[in-house]
XYZ file of C-alpha atoms in Angstrom:
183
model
C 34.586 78.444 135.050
C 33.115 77.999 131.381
C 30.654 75.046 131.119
C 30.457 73.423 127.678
C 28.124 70.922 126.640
C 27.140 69.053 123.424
C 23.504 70.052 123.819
C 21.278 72.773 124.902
C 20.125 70.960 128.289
C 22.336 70.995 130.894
C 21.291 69.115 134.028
C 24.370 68.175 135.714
C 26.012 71.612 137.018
C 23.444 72.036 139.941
C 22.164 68.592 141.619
C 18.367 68.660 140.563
C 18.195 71.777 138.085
C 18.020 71.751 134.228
C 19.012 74.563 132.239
C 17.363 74.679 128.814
C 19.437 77.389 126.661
C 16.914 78.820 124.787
C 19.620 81.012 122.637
C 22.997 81.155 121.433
C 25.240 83.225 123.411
C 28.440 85.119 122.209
C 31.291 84.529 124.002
C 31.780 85.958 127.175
C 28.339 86.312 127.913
C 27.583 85.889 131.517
C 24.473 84.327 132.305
C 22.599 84.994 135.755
C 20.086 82.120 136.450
C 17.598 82.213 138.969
C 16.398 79.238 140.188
C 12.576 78.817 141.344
C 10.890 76.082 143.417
C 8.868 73.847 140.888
C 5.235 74.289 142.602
C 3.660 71.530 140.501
C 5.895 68.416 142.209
C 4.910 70.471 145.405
C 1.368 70.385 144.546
C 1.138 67.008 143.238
C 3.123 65.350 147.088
C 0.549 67.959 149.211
C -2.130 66.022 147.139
C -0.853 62.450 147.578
C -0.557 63.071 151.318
C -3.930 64.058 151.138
C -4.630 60.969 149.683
C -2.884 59.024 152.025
C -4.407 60.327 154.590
C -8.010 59.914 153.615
C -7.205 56.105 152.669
C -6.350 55.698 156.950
C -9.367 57.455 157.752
C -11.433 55.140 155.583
C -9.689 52.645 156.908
C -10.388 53.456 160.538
C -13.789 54.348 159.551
C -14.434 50.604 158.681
C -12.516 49.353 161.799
C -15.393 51.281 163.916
C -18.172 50.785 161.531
C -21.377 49.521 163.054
C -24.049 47.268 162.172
C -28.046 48.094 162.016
C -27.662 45.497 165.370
C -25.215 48.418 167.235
C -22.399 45.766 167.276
C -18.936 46.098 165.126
C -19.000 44.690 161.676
C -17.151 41.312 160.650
C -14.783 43.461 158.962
C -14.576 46.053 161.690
C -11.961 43.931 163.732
C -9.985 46.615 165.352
C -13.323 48.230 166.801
C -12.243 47.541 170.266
C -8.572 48.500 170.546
C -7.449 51.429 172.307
C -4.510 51.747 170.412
C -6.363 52.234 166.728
C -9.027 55.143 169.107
C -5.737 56.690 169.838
C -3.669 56.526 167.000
C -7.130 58.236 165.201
C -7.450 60.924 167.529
C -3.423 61.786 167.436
C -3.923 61.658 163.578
C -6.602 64.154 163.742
C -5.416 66.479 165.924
C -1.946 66.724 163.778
C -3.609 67.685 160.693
C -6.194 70.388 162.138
C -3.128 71.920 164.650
C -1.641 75.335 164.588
C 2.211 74.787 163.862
C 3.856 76.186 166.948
C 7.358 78.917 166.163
C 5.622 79.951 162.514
C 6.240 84.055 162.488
C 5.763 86.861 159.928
C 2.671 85.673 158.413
C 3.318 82.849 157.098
C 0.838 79.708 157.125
C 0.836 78.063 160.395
C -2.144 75.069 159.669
C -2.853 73.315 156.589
C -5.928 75.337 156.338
C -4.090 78.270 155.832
C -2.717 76.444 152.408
C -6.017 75.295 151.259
C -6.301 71.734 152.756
C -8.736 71.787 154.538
C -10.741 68.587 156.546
C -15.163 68.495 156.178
C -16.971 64.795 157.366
C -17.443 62.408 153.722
C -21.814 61.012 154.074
C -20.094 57.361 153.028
C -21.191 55.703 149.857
C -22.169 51.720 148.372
C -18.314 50.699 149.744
C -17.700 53.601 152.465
C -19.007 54.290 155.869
C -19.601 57.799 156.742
C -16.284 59.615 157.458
C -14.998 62.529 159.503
C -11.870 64.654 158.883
C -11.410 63.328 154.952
C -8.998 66.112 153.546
C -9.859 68.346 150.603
C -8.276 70.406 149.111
C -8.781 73.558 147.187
C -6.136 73.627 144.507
C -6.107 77.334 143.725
C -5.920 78.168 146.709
C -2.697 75.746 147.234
C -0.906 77.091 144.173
C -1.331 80.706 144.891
C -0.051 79.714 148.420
C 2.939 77.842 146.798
C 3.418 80.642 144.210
C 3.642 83.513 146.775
C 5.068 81.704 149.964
C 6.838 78.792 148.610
C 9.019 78.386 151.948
C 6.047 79.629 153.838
C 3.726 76.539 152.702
C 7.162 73.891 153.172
C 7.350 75.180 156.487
C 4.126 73.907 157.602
C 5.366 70.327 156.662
C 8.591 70.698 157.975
C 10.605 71.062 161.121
C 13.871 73.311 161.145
C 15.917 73.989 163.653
C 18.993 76.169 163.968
C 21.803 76.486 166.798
C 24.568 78.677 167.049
C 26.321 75.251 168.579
C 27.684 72.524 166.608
C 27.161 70.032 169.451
C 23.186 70.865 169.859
C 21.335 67.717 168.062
C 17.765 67.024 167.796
C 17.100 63.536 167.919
C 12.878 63.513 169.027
C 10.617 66.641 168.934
C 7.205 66.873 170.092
C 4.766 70.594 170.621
C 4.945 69.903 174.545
C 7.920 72.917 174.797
C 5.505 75.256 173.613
C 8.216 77.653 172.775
C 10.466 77.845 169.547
C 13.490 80.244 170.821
C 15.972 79.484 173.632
C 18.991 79.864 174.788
C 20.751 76.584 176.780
C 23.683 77.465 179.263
């Protein structure tokens, strides 16, 4: 079906695509677009998690901070609670994990992406901090560039089923297996 528009951007054929027609076209002329992930929005939200994350771990890192007296500081009020020692260690342990049903060589831990985790020596408003996230940003983009899927599938979970009535609600790793068949 022809598509005719008053200018040379066209952004509301394909829900989150812009076309910018570079040329006039004769009649007739069909046009095959191909449509590519945009790896700089991809970059920029791997980034910001990274971000976010290293805020929590400076902000545990201050819950458990210690004075030169061995005890908590006055602003380290959660020093004591189970839940904030757990909720660190689960945190941890997601970001530095192997993603389990990742085949054919593609990326299967953040490192494999270029965001990687090293221990920050604290500074005049920091304590010293394990596990901040860094992040080598060639590495990312060639990742991104050459395994665009690859990289989005070490954020994401997918699941297929050959039945309509198969749901996921919850997931965890625990299955340990990423292929099955139910009866």
């Amino acid at each position: 079906e022809p598509i005719e528009r008053e200018s040379n951007t066209i952004d509301d054929v394909i829900n989150g695509v812009t076309f910018s027609l570079k040329q006039q076209m004769d009649d007739g002329t069909v046009l095959n677009a191909v449509v590519s992930p945009d790896t700089e929005i991809a970059a920029n939200a791997i980034t910001q998690f990274a971000d976010v994350y290293n805020e929590f771990r400076l902000f545990a890192a201050k819950q458990q901070q210690l004075g030169d007296d061995g005890l908590p500081t006055e602003e380290a009020v959660l020093a004591n609670e189970s839940l904030m020692r757990t909720l660190i260690s689960q945190m941890s342990s997601e970001v530095t994990r192997v993603v389990a049903g990742i085949t054919g060589g593609n990326p299967e831990r953040l490192a494999d992406i270029g965001v990687n985790c090293s221990n920050f020596a604290g500074d005049e408003e920091n304590p010293a901090t394990k596990n901040i996230m860094t992040i080598d940003i060639d590495k990312l983009s060639s990742a991104l560039e050459a395994n665009f899927d690859g990289v989005r599938g070490v954020f994401e979970f997918t699941m297929t089923s050959n039945n309509p009535n198969l749901s996921v609600f919850e997931r965890n790793n625990s299955l340990g297996v990423s292929n099955f068949t139910i009866f």
